[in-house]
Coordinates of C-alpha atoms in Angstrom, one line a residue:
X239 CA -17.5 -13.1 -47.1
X240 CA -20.1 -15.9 -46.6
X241 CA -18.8 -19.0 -45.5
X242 CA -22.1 -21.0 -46.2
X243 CA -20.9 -20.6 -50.0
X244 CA -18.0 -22.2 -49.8
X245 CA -17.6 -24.9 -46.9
X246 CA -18.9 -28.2 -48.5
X247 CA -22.0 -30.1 -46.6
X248 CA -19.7 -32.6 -45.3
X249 CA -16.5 -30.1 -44.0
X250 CA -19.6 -28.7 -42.4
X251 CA -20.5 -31.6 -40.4
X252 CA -17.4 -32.7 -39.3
X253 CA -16.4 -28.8 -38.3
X254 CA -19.9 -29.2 -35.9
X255 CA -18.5 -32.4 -34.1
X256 CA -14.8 -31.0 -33.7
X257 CA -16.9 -27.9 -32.3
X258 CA -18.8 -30.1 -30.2
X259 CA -16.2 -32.5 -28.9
X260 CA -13.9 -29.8 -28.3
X261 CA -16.0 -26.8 -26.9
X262 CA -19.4 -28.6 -26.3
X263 CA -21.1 -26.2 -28.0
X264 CA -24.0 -28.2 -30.3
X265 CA -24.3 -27.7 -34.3
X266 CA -27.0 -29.7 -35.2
X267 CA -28.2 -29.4 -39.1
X268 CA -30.5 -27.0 -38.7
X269 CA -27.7 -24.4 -37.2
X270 CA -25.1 -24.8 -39.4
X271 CA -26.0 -21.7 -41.2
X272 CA -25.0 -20.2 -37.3
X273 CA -21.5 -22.2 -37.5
X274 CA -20.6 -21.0 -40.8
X275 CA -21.8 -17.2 -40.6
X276 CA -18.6 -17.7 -37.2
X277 CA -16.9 -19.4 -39.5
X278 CA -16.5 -16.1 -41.7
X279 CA -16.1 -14.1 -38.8
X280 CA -12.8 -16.1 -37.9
X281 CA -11.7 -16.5 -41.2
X282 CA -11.0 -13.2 -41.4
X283 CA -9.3 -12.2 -38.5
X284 CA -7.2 -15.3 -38.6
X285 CA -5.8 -13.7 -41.8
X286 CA -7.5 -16.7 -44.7
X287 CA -9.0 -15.8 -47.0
X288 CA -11.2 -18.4 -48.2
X289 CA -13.2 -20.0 -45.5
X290 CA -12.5 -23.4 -46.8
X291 CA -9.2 -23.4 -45.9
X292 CA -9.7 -21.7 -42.5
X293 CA -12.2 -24.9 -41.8
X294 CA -9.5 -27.0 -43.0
X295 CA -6.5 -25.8 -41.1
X296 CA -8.9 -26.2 -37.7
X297 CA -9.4 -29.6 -38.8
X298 CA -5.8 -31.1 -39.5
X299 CA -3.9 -30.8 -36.6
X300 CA -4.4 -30.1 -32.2
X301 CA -4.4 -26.3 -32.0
X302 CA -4.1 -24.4 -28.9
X303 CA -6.8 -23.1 -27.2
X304 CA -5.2 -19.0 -28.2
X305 CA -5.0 -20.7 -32.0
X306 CA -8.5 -21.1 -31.7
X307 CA -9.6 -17.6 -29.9
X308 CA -10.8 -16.3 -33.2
X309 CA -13.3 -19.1 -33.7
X310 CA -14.2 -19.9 -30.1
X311 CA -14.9 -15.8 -29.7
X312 CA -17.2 -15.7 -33.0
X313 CA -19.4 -18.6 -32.0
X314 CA -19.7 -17.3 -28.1
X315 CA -20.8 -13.5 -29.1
X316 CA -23.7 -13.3 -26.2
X317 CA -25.2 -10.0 -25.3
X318 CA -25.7 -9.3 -21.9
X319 CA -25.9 -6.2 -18.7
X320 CA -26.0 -5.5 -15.5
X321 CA -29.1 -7.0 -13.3
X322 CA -30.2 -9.4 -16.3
X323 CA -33.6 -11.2 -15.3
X324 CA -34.6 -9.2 -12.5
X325 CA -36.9 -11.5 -11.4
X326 CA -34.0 -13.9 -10.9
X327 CA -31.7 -10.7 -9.2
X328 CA -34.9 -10.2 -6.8
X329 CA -35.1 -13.6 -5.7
X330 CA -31.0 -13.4 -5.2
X331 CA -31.3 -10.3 -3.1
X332 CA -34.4 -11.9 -1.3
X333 CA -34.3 -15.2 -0.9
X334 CA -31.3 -16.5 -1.7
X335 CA -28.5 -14.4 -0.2
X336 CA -29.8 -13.9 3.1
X337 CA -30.2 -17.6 3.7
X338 CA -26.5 -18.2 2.6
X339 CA -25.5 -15.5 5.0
X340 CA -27.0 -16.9 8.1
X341 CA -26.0 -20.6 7.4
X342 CA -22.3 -18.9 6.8
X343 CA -23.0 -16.6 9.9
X344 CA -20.1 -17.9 11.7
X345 CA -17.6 -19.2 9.3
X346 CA -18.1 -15.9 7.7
X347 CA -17.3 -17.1 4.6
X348 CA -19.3 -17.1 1.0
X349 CA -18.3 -18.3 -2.9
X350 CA -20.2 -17.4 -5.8
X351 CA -19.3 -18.8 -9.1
X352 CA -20.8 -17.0 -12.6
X353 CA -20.0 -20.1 -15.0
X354 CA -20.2 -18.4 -18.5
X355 CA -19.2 -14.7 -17.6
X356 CA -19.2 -13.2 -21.2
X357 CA -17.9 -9.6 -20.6
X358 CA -18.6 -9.2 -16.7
X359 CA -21.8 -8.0 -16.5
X360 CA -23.4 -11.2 -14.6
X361 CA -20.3 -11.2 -11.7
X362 CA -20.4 -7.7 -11.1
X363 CA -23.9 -7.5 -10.8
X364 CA -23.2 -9.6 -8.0
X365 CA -20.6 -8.0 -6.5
X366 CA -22.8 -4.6 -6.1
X367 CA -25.7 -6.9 -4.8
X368 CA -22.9 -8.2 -1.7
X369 CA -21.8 -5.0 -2.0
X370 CA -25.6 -3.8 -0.4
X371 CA -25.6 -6.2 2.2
X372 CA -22.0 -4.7 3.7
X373 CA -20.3 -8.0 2.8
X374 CA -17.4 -6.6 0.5
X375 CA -15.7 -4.4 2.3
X376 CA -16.3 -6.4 5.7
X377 CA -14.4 -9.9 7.8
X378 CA -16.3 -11.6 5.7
X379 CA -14.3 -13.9 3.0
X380 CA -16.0 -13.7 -0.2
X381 CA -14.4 -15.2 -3.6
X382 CA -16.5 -13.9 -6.7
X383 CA -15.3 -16.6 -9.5
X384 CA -15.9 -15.7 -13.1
X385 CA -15.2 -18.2 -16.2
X386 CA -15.3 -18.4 -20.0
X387 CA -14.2 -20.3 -22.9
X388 CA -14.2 -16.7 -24.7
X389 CA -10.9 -15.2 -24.2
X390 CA -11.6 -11.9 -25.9
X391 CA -14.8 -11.5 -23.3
X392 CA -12.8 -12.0 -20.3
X393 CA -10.4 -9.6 -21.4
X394 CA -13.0 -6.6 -21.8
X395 CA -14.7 -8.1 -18.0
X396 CA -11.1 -7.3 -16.4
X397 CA -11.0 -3.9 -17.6
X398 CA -14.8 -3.3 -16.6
X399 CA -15.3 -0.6 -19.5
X400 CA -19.1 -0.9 -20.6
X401 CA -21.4 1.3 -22.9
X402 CA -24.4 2.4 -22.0
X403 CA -26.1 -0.6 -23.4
X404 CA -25.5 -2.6 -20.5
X405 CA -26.8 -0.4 -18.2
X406 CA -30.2 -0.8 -19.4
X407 CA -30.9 -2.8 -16.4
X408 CA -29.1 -0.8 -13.9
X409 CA -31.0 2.6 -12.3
X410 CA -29.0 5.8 -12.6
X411 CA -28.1 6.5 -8.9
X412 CA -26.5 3.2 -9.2
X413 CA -24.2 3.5 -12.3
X414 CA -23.3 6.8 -10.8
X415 CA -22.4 5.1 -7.1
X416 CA -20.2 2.2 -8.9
X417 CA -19.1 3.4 -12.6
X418 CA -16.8 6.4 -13.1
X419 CA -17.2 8.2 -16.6
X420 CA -14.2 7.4 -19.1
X421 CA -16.2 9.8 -21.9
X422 CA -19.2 10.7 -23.1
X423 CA -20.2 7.2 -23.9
X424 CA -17.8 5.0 -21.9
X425 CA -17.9 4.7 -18.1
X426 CA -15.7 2.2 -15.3
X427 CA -16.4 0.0 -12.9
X428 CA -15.0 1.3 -9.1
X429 CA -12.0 -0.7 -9.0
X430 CA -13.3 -1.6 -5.1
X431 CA -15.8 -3.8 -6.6
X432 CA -13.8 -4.9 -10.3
X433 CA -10.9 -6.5 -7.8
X434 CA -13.0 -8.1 -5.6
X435 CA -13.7 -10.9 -9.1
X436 CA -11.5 -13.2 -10.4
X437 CA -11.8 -14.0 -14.2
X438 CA -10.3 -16.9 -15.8
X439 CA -11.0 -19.4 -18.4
X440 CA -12.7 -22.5 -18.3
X441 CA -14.5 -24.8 -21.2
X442 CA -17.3 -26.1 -19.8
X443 CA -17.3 -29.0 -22.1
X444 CA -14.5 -30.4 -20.2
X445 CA -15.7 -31.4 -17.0
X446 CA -14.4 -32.0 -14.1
X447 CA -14.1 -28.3 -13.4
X448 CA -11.1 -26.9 -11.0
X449 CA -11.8 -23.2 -9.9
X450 CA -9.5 -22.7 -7.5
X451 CA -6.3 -23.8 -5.6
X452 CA -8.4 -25.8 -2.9
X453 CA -10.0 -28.9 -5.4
X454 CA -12.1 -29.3 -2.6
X455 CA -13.8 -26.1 -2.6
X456 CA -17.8 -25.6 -2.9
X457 CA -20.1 -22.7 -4.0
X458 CA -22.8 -21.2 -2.0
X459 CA -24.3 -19.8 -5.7
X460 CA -23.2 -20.8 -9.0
X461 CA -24.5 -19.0 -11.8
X462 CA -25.0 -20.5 -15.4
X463 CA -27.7 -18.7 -17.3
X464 CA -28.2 -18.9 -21.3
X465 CA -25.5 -21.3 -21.4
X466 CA -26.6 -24.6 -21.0
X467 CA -29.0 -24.6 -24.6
X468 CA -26.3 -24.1 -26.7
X469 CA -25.1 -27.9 -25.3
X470 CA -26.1 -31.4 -26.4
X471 CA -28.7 -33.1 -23.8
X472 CA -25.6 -35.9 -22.8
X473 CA -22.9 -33.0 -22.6
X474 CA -25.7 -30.4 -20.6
X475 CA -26.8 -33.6 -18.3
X476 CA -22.7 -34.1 -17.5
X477 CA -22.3 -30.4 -16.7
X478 CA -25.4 -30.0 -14.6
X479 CA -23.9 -33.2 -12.3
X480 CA -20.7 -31.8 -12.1
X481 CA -22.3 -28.4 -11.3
X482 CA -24.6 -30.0 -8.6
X483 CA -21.3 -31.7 -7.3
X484 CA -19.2 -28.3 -6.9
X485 CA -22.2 -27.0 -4.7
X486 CA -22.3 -26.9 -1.0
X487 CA -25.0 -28.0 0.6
X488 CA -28.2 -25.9 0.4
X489 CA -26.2 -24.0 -2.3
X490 CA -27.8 -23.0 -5.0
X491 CA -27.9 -23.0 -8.7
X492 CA -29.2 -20.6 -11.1
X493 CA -30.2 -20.9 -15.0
X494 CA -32.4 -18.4 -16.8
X495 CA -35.9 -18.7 -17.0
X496 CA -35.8 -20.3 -20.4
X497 CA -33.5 -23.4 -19.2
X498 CA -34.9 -24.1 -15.5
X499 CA -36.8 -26.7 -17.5
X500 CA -33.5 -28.3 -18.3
X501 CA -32.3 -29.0 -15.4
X502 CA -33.5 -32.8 -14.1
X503 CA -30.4 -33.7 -11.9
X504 CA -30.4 -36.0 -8.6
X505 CA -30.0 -34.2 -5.6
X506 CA -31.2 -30.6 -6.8
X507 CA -34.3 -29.5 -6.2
X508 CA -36.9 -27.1 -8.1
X509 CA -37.5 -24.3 -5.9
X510 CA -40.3 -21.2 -6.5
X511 CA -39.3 -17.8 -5.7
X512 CA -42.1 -15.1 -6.6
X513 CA -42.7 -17.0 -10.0
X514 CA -38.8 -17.6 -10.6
X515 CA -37.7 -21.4 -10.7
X516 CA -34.0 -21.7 -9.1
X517 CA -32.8 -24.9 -7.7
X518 CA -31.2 -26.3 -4.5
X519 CA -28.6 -28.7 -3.3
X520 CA -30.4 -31.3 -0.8
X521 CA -33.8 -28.4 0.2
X522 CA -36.7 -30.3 -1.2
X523 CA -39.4 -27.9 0.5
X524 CA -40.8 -24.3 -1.1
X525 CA -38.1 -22.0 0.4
X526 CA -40.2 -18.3 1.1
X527 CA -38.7 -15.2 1.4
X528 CA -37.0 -14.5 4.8
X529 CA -36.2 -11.2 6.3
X530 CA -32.7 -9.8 5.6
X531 CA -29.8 -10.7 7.9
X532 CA -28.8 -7.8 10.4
X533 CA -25.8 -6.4 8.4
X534 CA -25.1 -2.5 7.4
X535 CA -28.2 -0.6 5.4
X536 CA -27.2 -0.3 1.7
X537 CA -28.7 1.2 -1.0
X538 CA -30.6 -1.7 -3.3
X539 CA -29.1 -2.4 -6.4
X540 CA -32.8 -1.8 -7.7
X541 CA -35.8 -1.1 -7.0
X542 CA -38.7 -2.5 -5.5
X543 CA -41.5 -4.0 -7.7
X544 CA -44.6 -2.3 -7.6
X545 CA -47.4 -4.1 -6.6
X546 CA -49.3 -6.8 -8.8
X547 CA -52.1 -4.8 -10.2
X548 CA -54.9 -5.9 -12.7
X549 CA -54.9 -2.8 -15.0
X550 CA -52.7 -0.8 -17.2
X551 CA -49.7 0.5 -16.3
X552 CA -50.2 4.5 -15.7
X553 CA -48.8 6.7 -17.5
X554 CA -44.6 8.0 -16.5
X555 CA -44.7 9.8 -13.3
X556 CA -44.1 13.3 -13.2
X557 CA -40.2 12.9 -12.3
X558 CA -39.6 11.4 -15.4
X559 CA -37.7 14.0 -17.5
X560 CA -39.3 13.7 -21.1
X561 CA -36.9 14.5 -23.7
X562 CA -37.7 17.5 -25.6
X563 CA -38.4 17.3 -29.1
X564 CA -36.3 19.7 -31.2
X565 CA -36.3 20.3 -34.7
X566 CA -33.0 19.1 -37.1
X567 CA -31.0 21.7 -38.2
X568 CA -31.9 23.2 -42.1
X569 CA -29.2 21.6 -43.6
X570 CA -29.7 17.7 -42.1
X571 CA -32.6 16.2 -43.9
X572 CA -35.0 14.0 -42.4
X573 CA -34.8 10.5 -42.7
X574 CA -37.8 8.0 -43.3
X575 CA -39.4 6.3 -40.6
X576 CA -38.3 3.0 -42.4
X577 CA -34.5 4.3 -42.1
X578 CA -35.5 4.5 -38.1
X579 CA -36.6 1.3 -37.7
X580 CA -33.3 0.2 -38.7
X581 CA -31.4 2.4 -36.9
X582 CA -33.3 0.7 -34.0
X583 CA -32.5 -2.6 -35.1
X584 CA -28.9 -2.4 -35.2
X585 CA -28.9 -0.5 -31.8
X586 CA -28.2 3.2 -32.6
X587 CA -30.9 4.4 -30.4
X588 CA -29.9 7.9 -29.6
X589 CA -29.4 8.4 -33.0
X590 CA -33.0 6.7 -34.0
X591 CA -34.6 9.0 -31.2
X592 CA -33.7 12.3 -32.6
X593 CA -34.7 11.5 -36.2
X594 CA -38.1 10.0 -34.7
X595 CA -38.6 13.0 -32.8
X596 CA -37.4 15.2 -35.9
X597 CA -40.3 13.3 -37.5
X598 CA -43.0 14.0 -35.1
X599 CA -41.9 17.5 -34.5
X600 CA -41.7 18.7 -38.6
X601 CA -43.9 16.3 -41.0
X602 CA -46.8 16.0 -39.2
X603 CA -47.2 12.0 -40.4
X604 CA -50.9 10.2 -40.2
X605 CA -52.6 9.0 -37.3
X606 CA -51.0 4.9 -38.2
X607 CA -47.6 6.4 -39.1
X608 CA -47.2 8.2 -35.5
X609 CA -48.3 5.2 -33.4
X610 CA -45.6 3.7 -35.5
X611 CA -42.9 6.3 -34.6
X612 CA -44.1 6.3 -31.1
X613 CA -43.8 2.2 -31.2
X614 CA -40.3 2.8 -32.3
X615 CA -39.6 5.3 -29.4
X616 CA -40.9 2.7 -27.1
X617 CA -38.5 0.2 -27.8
X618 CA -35.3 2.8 -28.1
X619 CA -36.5 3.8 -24.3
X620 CA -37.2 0.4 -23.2
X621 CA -33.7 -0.6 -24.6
X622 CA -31.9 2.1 -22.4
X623 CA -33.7 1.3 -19.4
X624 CA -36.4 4.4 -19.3
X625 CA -39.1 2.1 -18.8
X626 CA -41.7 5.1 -18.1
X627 CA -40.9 6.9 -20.8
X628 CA -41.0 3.4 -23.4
X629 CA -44.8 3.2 -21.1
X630 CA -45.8 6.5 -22.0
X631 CA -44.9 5.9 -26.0
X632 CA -46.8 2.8 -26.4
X633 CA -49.6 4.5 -24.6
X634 CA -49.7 6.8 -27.0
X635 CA -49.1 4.5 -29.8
X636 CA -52.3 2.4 -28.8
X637 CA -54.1 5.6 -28.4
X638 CA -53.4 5.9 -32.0
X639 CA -53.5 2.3 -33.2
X640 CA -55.5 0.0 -30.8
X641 CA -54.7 -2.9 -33.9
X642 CA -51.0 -2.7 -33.6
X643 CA -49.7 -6.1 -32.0
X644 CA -46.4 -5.6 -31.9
X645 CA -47.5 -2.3 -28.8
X646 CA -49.0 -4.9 -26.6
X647 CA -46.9 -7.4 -27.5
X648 CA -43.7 -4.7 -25.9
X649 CA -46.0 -3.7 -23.4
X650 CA -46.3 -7.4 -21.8
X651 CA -42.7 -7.3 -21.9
X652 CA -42.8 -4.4 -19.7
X653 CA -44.9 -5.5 -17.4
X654 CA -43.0 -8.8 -17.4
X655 CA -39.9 -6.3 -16.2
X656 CA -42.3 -4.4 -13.4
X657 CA -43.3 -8.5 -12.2
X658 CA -46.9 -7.2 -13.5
X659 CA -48.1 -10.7 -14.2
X660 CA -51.8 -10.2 -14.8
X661 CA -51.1 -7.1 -17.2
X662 CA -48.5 -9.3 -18.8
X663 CA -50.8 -11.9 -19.9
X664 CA -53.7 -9.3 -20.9
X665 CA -51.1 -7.8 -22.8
X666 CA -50.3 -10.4 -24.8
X667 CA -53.2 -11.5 -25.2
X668 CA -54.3 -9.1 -27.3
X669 CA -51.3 -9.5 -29.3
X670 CA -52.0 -13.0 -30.3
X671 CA -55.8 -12.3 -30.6
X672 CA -54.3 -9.5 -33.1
X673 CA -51.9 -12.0 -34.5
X674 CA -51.9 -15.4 -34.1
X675 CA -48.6 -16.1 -35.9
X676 CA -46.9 -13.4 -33.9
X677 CA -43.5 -15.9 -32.7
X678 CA -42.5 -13.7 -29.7
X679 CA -45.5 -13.0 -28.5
X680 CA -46.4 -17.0 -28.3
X681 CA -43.1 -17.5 -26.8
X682 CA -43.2 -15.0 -24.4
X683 CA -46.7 -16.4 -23.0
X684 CA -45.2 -19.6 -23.0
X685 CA -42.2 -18.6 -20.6
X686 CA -45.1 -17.2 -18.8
X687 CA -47.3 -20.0 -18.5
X688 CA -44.6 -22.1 -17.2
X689 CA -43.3 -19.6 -14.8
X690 CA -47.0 -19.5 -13.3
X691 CA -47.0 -23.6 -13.4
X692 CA -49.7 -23.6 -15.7
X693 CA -47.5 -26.5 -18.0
X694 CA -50.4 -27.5 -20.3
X695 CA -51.0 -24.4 -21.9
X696 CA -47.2 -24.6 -22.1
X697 CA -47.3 -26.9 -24.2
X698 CA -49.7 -25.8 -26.2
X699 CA -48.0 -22.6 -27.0
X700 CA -44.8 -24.3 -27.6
X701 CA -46.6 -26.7 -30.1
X702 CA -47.9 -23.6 -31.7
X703 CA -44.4 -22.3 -32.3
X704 CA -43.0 -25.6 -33.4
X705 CA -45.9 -25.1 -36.3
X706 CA -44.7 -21.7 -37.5
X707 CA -41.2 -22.1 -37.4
X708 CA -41.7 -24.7 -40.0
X709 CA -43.4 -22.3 -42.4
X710 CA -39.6 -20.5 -42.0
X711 CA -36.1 -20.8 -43.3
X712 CA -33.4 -22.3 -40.3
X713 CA -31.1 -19.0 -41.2
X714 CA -34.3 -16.4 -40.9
X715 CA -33.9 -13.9 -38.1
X716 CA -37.5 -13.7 -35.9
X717 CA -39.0 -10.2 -36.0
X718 CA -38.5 -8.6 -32.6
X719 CA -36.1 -11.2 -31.5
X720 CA -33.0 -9.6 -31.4
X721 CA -31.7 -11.2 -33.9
X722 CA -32.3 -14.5 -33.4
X723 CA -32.6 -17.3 -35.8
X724 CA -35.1 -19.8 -36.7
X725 CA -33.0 -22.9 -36.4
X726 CA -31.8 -21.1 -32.7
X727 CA -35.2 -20.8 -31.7
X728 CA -36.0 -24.3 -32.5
X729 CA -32.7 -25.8 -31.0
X730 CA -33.6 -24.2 -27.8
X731 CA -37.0 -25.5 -27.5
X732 CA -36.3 -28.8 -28.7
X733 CA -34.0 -28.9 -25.4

């Protein structure tokens, strides 16, 4: 069913403000293709049939808040897994933790708040990364405090049940130290480390915020990543105060990479970890990393970044298992390489892997179509976390096809992962010098640029987008994006 069909222009509007005043979540124009797509979504599971009617039930009278789920869950989908950002996770583990543990050295107490949970990922990362420094199971008094406006989300975070799509940021020893196997493609969060948060829900368009019995209380950390965009600038600028207020002092606050340019409130300051940008309660000065408070050895909940290096990655180390390639049985045909690529795009990456290895074993495909398959490989590896083996793919794809821009354009991503600046940049780079009008691949060097405080060639690149997202429809999906939209994109750099 497709909403956009059938809600009139001016239903439309007036569903964005009701959104807006009561969820603060920000439908301008140019995203109402967004709304209404969630629209459909709810309309059906609310049991309507014709979105029209759905829109106008929402609109005639107060529902609850559990009237509402349907709606409030479809326009809040957010992907997400453990040790998102790890730039941002290193400069937690690094910087920011230790400093929080020796200012609470003798109170012994710490509070970390993830404001815009989703489905756990975010708190529970943080709970194995206390977990390392010995402060879980310890006389230390830690509250982990995880809220959403999706109810639906918070229900999956409690039970702590996760694919193996969110562990695509989380090494193996790891999942197998904290997640216990439910079956072959399902595995559980210890319950040690699932009790120790506390989910509940909040709307963050409602400010003042209450998070616990104590009004009073303050956060050492508070956590709101790829939230605050999807707010207007007089909504986010309310939030961001409030969130400043709830901090203790020298506590700190944390939006992704993307947003850190959002944040302008009085009182916080812009701090530079290793090329992250997190800000501080009160600390004006450039905090540095400081050695790690004398607690119990832990294992890292990943690790270490190799050293900044100028040239390409080499190729996967010997430990790296590579997956055999075996041939499909004689009564499953082969599938076209096209028929991979969207296998890929929709996720079904074991699935894409053996028919691209199939491929490569059996039909023997030109030089251009095999630095395609490996491309396709590449990303189905980088998505499940076996960066090596994605590096060792896109080798081999540039070995075939030095022209291909999309390659380097996944290879600076990697080496954005490995905190590989310089091969980053060259990387990308040569995608844009391949193709100019490549949208990730200017946006990525943007979010670079700024990160490295270079903010005129910042601008510059984001100019560059603004110029070819108005060749595009609002409702067409970026190519490599993950799906998202035009008018997203452009919603999220106009904030």
């Amino acid at each position: 069913m497709d909403g956009a069909q059938v809600v009139s222009p001016e239903t439309c509007y007036e569903l964005s403000a009701f959104v807006h005043k009561r969820f603060g979540m920000f439908f301008p124009p140019e995203r109402h293709n967004d709304l209404l797509r969630a629209v459909s979504r709810a309309c059906d599971e609310s049991g309507f049939s014709d979105p029209q009617a759905y829109v106008d039930w929402v609109l005639a009278a107060l529902h609850s808040d559990k009237e509402l789920e349907p709606l409030v869950t479809s326009l809040t989908i957010g992907e997400t897994y453990f040790f998102r950002d790890p730039g941002l996770f290193a400069a937690l583990r690094e910087v920011v933790v230790p400093q929080r543990v020796r200012q609470a050295r003798e109170a012994k107490t710490l509070r970390v708040w993830s404001a815009g949970c989703s489905t756990g990922e975010e708190p529970y990362s943080i709970a194995m990364l206390l977990d390392h420094y010995g402060l879980i199971n310890s006389d230390w008094s830690v509250d982990l405090l995880a809220t959403d406006v999706n109810v639906k989300s918070l229900r999956h975070a409690r039970k702590g049940i996760y694919s193996r799509w969110s562990f695509r940021g989380l090494s193996e020893p790891m999942q197998q130290r904290y997640f216990d196997a439910v079956d072959d493609h399902h595995w559980q969060l210890k319950e040690v480390i699932r009790q120790r948060v506390d989910f509940s829900y909040l709307n963050l368009a409602a400010p003042p915020f209450r998070i616990s019995d104590d009004a009073r209380c303050r956060c050492d950390i508070i956590l709101c990543r790829n939230v605050l965009m999807y707010f207007s600038r007089e909504l986010r600028e309310q939030i961001l105060a409030e969130l400043t207020r709830m901090l203790d002092d020298g506590g700190w606050l944390v939006v992704s990479p993307s947003e850190a340019g959002l944040v302008a409130v009085d009182g916080l300051h812009s701090v530079h970890i290793n090329g992250m940008v997190l800000h501080r309660k009160g600390i004006g000065e450039v905090t540095r990393p400081v050695s790690r408070p004398v607690l119990p050895k832990r294992v890292t909940p990943r690790e270490k970044s190799p050293p900044k290096v100028s040239v390409p990655p080499v190729k996967a180390a010997k430990a790296a298992v590579k997956p055999a390639r075996t041939a499909a049985p004689p009564d499953e045909p082969l599938v076209s390489v096209e028929l991979c690529a969207d296998l890929v795009e929709q996720g079904a990456y074991a699935q894409a892997m053996t028919q691209l290895e199939n491929l490569l074993a059996q039909c023997q495909p030109d030089r251009r179509e095999q630095a395609r398959i490996n491309l396709l490989l590449a990303k189905c590896h980088a998505n499940i976390g076996h960066t090596d083996l994605a590096q060792e793919n896109l080798e081999q794809a540039l070995r075939l096809d030095q022209m291909n821009p999309v390659a380097h354009y996944l290879s600076g991503v990697i080496a954005l992962e490995e905190h590989d600046v310089d091969q980053a940049r060259h990387s990308l780079e040569r995608a844009l010098y391949l193709d100019e009008d490549y949208i990730m691949a200017q946006l990525t060097m943007g979010m670079l640029q700024g990160q490295c405080g270079d903010v005129v060639q910042q601008k510059k690149s984001f100019a560059r987008i603004h110029l070819l997202l108005d060749r595009l429809a609002d409702d067409e999906v970026i190519p490599d994006s993950g799906g998202m939209t035009v008018s997203h994109l452009r919603l999220s750099l106009k904030n």
